[in-house]
XYZ file of C-alpha atoms in Angstrom:
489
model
C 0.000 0.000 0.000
C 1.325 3.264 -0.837
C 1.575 6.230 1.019
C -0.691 7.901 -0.210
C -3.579 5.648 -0.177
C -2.755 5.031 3.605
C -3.205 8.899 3.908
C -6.437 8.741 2.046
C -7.733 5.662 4.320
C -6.702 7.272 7.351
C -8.631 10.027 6.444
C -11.723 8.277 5.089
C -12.202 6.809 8.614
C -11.077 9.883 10.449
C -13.918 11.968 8.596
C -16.098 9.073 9.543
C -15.519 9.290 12.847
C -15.223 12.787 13.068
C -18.995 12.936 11.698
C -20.559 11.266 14.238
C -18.864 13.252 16.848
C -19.897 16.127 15.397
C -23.657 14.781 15.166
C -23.415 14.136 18.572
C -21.828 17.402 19.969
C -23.682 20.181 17.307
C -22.141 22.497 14.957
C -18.296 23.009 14.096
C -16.503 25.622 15.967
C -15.501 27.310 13.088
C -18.020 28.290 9.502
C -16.146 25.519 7.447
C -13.121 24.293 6.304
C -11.247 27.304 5.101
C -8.397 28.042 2.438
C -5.001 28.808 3.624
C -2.252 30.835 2.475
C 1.213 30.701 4.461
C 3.758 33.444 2.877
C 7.112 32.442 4.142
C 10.044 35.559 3.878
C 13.176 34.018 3.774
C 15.668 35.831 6.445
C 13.180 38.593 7.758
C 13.986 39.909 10.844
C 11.757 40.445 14.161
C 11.279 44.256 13.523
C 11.756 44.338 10.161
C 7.993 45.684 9.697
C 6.152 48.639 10.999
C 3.585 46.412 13.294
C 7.083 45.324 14.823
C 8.540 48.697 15.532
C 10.120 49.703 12.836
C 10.104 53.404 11.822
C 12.548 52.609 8.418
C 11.177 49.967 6.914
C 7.278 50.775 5.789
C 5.016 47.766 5.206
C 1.236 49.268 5.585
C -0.285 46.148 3.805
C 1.571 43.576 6.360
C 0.422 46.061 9.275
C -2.900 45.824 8.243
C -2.470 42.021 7.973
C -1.866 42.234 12.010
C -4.168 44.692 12.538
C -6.892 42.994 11.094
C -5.992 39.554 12.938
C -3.363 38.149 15.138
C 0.121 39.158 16.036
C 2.383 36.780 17.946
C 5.148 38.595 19.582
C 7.395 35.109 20.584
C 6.823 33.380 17.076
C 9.903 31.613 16.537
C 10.922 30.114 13.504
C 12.225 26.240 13.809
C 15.720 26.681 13.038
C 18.294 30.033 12.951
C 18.651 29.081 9.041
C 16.388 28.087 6.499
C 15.643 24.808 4.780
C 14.985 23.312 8.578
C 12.737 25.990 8.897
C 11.002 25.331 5.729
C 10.779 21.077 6.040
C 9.611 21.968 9.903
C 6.522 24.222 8.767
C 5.699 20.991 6.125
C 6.004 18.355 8.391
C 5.352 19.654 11.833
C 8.509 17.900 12.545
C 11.224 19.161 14.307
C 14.424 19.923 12.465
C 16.229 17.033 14.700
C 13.739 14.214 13.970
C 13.638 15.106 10.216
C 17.454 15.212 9.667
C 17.712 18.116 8.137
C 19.546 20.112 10.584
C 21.392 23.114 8.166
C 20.712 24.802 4.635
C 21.361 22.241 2.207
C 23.305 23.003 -0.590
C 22.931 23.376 -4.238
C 23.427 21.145 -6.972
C 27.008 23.227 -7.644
C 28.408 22.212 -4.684
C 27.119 18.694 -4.331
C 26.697 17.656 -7.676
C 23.453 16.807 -9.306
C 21.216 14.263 -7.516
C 19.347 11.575 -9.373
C 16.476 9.517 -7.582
C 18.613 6.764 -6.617
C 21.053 9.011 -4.257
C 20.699 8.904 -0.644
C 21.628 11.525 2.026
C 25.117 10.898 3.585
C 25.585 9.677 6.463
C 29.227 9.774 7.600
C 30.368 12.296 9.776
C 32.315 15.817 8.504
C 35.024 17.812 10.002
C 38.463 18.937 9.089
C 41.318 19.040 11.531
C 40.734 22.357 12.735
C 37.680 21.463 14.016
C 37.405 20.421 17.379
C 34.353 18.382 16.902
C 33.141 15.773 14.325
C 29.624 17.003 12.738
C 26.720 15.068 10.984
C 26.382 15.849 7.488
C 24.376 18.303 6.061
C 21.232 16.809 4.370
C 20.825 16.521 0.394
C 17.191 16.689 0.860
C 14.266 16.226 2.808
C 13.312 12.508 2.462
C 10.118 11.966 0.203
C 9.099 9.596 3.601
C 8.189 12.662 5.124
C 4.291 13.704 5.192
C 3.823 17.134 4.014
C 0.572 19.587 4.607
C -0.018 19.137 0.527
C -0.542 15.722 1.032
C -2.456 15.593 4.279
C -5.344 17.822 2.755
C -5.106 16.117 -0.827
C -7.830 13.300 0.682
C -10.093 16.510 1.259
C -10.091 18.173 -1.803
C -7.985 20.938 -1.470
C -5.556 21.922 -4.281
C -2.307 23.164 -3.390
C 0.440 24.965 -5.118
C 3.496 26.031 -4.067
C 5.136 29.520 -5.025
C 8.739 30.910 -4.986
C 11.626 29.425 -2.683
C 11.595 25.345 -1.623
C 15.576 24.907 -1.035
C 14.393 21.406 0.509
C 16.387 18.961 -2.447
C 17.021 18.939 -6.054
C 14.364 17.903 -8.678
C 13.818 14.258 -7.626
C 12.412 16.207 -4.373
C 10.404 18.945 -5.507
C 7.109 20.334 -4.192
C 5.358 18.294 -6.889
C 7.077 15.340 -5.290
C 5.660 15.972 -2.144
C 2.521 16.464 -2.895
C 1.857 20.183 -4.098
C -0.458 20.090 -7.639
C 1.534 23.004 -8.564
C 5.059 24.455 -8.339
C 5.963 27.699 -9.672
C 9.811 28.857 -8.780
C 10.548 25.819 -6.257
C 13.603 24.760 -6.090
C 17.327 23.906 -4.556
C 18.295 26.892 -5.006
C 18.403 29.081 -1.328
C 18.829 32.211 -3.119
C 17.943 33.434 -6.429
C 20.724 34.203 -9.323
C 19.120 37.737 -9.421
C 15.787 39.303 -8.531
C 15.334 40.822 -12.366
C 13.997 38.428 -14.886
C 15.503 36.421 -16.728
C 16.679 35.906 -13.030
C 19.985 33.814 -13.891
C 23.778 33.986 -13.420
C 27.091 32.160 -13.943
C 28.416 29.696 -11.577
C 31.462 27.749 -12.224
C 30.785 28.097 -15.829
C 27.239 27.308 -16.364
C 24.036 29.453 -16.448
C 22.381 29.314 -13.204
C 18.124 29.806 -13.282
C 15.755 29.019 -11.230
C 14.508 25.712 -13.821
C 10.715 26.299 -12.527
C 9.835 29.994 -13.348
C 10.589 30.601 -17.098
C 11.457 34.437 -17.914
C 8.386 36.400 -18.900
C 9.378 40.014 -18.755
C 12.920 41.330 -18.996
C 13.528 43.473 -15.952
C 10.218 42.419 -13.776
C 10.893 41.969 -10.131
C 10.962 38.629 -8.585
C 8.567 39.560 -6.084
C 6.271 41.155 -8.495
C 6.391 37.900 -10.692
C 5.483 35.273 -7.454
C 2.717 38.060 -6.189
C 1.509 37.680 -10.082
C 1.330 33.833 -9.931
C -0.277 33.917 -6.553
C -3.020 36.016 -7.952
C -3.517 34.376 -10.913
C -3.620 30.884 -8.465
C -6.371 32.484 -6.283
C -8.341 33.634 -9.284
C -8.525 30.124 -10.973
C -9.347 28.301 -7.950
C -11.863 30.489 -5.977
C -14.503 28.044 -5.845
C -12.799 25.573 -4.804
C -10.811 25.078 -1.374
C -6.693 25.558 -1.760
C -3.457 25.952 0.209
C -1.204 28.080 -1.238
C 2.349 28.598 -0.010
C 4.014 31.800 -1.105
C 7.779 31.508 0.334
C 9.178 34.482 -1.151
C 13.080 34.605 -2.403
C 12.865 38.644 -0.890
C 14.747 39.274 1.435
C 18.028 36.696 0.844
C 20.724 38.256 -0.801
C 21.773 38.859 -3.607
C 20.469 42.814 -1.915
C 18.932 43.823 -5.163
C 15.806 46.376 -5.285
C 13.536 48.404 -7.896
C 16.010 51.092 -8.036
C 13.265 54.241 -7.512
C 12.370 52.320 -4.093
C 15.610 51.947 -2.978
C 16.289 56.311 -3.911
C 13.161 57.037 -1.533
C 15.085 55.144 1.287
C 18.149 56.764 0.835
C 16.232 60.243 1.899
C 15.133 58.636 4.672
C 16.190 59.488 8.178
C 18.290 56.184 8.902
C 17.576 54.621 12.239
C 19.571 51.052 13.451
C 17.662 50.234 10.262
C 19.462 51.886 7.616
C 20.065 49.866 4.455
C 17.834 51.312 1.738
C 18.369 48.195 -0.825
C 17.488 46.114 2.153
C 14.398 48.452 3.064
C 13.010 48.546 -0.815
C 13.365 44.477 -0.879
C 10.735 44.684 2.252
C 8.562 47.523 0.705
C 8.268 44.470 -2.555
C 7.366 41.830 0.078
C 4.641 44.282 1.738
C 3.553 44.907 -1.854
C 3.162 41.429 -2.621
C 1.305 40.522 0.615
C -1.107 43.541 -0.447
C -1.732 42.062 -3.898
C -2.739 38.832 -2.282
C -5.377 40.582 -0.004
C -6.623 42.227 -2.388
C -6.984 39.326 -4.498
C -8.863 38.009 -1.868
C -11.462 40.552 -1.039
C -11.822 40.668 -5.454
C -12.584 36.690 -5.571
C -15.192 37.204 -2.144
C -12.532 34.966 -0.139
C -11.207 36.932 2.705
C -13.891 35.715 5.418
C -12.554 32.155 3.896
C -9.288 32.109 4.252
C -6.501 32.151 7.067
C -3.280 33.741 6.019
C -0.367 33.218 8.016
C 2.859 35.150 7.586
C 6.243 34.507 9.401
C 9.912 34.084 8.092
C 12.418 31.341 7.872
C 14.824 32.470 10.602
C 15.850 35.852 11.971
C 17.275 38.361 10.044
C 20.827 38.315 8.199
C 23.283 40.728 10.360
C 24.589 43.811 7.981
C 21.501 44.281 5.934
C 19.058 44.279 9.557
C 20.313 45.259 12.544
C 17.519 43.232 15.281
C 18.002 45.130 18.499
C 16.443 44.265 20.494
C 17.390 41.075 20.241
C 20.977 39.445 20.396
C 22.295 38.673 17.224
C 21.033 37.163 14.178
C 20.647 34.775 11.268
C 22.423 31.238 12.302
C 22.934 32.340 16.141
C 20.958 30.640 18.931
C 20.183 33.975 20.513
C 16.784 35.402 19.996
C 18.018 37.387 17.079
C 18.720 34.232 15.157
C 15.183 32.084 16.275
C 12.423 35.225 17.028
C 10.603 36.028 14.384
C 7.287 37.934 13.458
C 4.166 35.613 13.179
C 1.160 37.101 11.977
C -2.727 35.178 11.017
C -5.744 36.663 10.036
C -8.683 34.628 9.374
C -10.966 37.835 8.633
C -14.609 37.327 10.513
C -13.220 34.427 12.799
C -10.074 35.963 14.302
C -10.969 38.948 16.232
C -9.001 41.381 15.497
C -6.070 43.431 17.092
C -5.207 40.538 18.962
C -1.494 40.283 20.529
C -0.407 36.864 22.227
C 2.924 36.485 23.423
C 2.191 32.408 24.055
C 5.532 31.248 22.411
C 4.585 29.538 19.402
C 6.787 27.980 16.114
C 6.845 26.988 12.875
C 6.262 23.520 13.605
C 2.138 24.565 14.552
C 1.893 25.229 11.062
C 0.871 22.064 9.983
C -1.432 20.648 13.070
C -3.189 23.920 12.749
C -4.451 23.466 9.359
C -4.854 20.097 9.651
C -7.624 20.640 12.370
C -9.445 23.359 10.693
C -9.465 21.613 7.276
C -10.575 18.781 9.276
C -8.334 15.939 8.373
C -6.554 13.439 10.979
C -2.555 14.030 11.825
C -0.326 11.120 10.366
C -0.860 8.182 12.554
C 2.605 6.478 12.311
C 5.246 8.914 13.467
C 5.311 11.866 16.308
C 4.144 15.479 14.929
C 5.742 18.082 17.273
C 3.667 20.950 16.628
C 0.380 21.781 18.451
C -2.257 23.433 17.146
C -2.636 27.244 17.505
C -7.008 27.298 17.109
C -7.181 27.688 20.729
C -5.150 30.887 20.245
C -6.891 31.917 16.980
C -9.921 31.385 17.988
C -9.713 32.038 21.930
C -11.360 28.551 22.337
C -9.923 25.933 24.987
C -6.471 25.956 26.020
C -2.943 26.025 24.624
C -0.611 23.654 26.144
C 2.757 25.078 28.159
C 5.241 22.955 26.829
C 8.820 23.595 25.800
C 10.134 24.544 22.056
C 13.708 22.985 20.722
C 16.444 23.621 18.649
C 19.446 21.525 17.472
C 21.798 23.144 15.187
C 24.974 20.284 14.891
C 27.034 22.134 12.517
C 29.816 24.748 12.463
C 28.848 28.006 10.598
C 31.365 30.825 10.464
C 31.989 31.987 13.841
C 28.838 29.911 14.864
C 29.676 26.431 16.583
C 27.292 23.680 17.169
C 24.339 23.934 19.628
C 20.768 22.946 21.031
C 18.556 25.162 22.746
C 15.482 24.931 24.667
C 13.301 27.785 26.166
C 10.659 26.521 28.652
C 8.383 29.124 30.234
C 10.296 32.817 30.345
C 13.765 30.683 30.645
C 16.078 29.945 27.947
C 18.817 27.640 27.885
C 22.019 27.423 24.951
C 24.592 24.452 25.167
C 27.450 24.917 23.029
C 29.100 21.379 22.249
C 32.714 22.632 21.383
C 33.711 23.123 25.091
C 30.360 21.608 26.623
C 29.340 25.333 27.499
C 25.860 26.317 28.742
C 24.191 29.684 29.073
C 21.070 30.411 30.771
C 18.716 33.458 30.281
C 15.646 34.761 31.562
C 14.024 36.257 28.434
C 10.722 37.849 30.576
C 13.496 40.151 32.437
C 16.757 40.126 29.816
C 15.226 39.711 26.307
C 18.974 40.966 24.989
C 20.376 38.182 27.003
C 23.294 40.141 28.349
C 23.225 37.974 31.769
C 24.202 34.369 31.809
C 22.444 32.824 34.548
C 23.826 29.741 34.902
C 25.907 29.869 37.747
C 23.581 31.573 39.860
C 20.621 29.288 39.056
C 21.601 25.845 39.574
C 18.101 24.316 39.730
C 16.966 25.805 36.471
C 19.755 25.298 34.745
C 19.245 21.316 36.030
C 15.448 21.308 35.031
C 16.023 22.592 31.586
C 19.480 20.468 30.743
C 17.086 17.210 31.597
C 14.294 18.857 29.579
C 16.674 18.956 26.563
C 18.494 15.628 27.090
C 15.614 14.193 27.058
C 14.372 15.681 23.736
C 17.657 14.936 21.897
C 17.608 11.373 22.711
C 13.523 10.758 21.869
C 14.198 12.301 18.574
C 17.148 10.471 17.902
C 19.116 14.036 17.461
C 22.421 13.237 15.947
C 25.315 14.696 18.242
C 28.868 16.113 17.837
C 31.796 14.105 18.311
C 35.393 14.486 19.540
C 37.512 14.916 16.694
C 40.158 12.371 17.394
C 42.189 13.947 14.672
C 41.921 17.594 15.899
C 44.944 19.746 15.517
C 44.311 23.561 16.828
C 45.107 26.456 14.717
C 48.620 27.625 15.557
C 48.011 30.369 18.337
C 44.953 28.485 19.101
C 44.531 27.537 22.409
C 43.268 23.711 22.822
């Protein structure tokens, strides 16, 4: 039996079931299965919008967006980079369980894949390196359940919009369950934001094979607000997810030039970069096409948008003060991100929750509002936010996790775990821990882990215990590690 006729029998006898419950306990709790749309901004930092804070950057259409619903102020994203971000939201896995653990590379570095290959396996780690590391990932296994295939047994169609950066063509969207795929994927960044959107890497023309040039000179943005459009209009009588996981605002920094001028005039703040500030002004414009799409096609009281980003914005083009750090760090600079739904008519508006919530609630949450059953056979981390969205029941405290494995620049490898207003960071290399109480330090400028012994003990089982349930793969000792002259061991 394959997989996906065990998805469509689980769900036959879920909706089953879930009838008779229903018949038994009166109407729904919401008017009826809705559509979705999830736009995903790859590297956008916590106050990298107006609704966040920011007096630089302008984004009126993604400030309405909160406005109008609900604005999570500790949405975190699953992991400080992206494609464990991005296979987290699909599977409502965690990074750690799923194996995919770092941005996986493209087919320039790794050579091109064919269906047959496998993801490695041996560990990585030159002799400078004090530690061993598991490899990075080729690919998110096709094993994996995604949200596109969970709601294809209900009738929803799905397509799939800009960045994937989860595998080469053996594992696009289309292989995982999405009907469509427009601009997905291995790249993590595009060649260049102007159409025909290519460069030259070691030789050969590099495109992005999924979104053929239209329009000399039209902005990337502009072209995956287009499709998204044109993907609403053709399916507004019928129930969709659409994911719109923009390319904006990765480098290469490349803006509509007469955007990036009106920034330039702008009083600077610790947000300063107009290129930077123009490639958010596209984003906002994109997010107000969609709504506006919406409201045209009579769907806005039937559809829940949410909008975070992949991780926490790059340092250099953001600055995210508050907040420690950024992109690829453990501290909040590198994890917090904003986290916006609107469901328009069902959410009440001007909400603000700061219940800690991540991308892993992605999928659980529209898998209980389009009324399908969870995969049966393997743990989904996530919970579902309707309690939140709906103010309906109760959200579970629990603790949220992060396992990063890998050296990255300056960055060395680490798990995380925040539990309540405390936050705890190991750091393998020299088996260092920091602890932090974000409610009173959200900077994290005081360590508190010699001066609170039986937190720092609660949490350190907490996150034991989640590495080994998920089978987390670990550092090692390097046994042949030789220091950097001048190093100290």
């Amino acid at each position: 039996m394959t997989r996906t006729m065990v998805v469509s029998l689980a769900f036959t006898v879920w909706a089953f079931l879930a009838a008779i419950n229903a018949f038994g306990e009166g109407s729904a709790q919401w008017p009826s299965p809705p559509n979705f749309v999830v736009i995903l901004v790859d590297d956008l930092g916590w106050t990298d919008l107006g609704c966040m804070g920011s007096t630089y950057y302008e984004t009126p259409h993604i400030d309405r967006l909160a406005a109008e619903g609900i604005l999570f102020t500790n949405g975190y994203a699953a992991a400080a980079v992206c494609s464990p971000t991005r296979a987290a939201l699909l599977t409502g896995r965690y990074p750690a369980r799923l194996g995919v653990t770092d941005w996986i590379r493209p087919w320039w570095v790794i050579g091109r894949l064919s269906p047959e290959d496998r993801n490695p396996t041996e560990y990585v780690g030159g002799p400078n390196d004090k530690l061993l590391c598991p490899p990075n990932a080729f690919f998110m296994e096709l094993g994996e359940i995604t949200i596109a295939e969970l709601l294809k047994p209900a009738g929803y169609v799905t397509a799939h919009i800009g960045k994937w950066h989860l595998g080469q063509e053996p594992h696009y969207p289309t292989k995982q369950g999405f009907d469509i795929n427009i601009g997905g994927c291995d790249l993590g960044s595009p060649p260049r934001y102007f159409d025909p959107y290519q460069t030259r890497r070691q030789g050969e023309i590099v495109s992005i094979p999924t979104l053929p040039p239209r329009k000399e000179g039209e902005y990337l943005t502009d072209r995956e607000a287009d499709e998204a459009a044109a993907f609403i209009r053709a399916n507004k009588d019928r129930p969709f997810y659409l994911q719109v996981w923009h390319y904006c605002v990765h480098t290469p920094l490349q803006a509509k030039p007469e955007v990036e001028k009106r920034y330039a005039e702008k009083t600077p703040t610790h947000h300063k970069n107009p290129t930077y500030a123009a490639m958010i002004e596209s984003v906002d414009d994109a997010v107000g096409r969609i709504l506006a799409t919406l409201e045209e096609c009579g769907l806005s009281e039937k559809t829940l948008i949410i909008f975070t980003s992949d991780n926490g914005g790059l340092l250099g083009p953001t600055d995210n003060r508050p907040l420690r750090l950024g992109k690829g760090y453990p501290y909040e600079g590198g994890i917090r991100v904003p986290w916006i739904a609107r469901w328009k008519g069902v959410i009440t508006p001007g909400q603000r929750s700061d219940v800690p919530i991540s991308t892993i609630d992605v999928l659980p949450t529209v898998a209980e509002l389009a009324g399908v059953p969870l995969p049966g056979d393997r743990p989904i981390d996530g919970k579902s936010l309707v309690p939140l969205l709906l103010r309906k029941g109760e959200f579970p405290e629990r603790a949220l996790f992060w396992h990063f494995p890998h050296y990255r620049g300056e960055v060395v490898p680490y798990s995380v775990v925040r539990f309540g207003s405390w936050k705890l960071i190991r750091f393998y290399e020299d088996d260092r821990w920091e602890l932090y109480n974000l409610e009173a330090d959200l900077g994290e400028t005081t360590d508190l882990s010699l001066t609170q012994p039986e937190k720092l003990r609660e949490l350190k089982q907490i996150m034991e215990e989640f590495l080994r349930e998920t089978g987390a793969r670990l550092p090692r000792p390097n046994p042949n590690y030789r220091p950097k002259q001048g190093t100290a061991s």
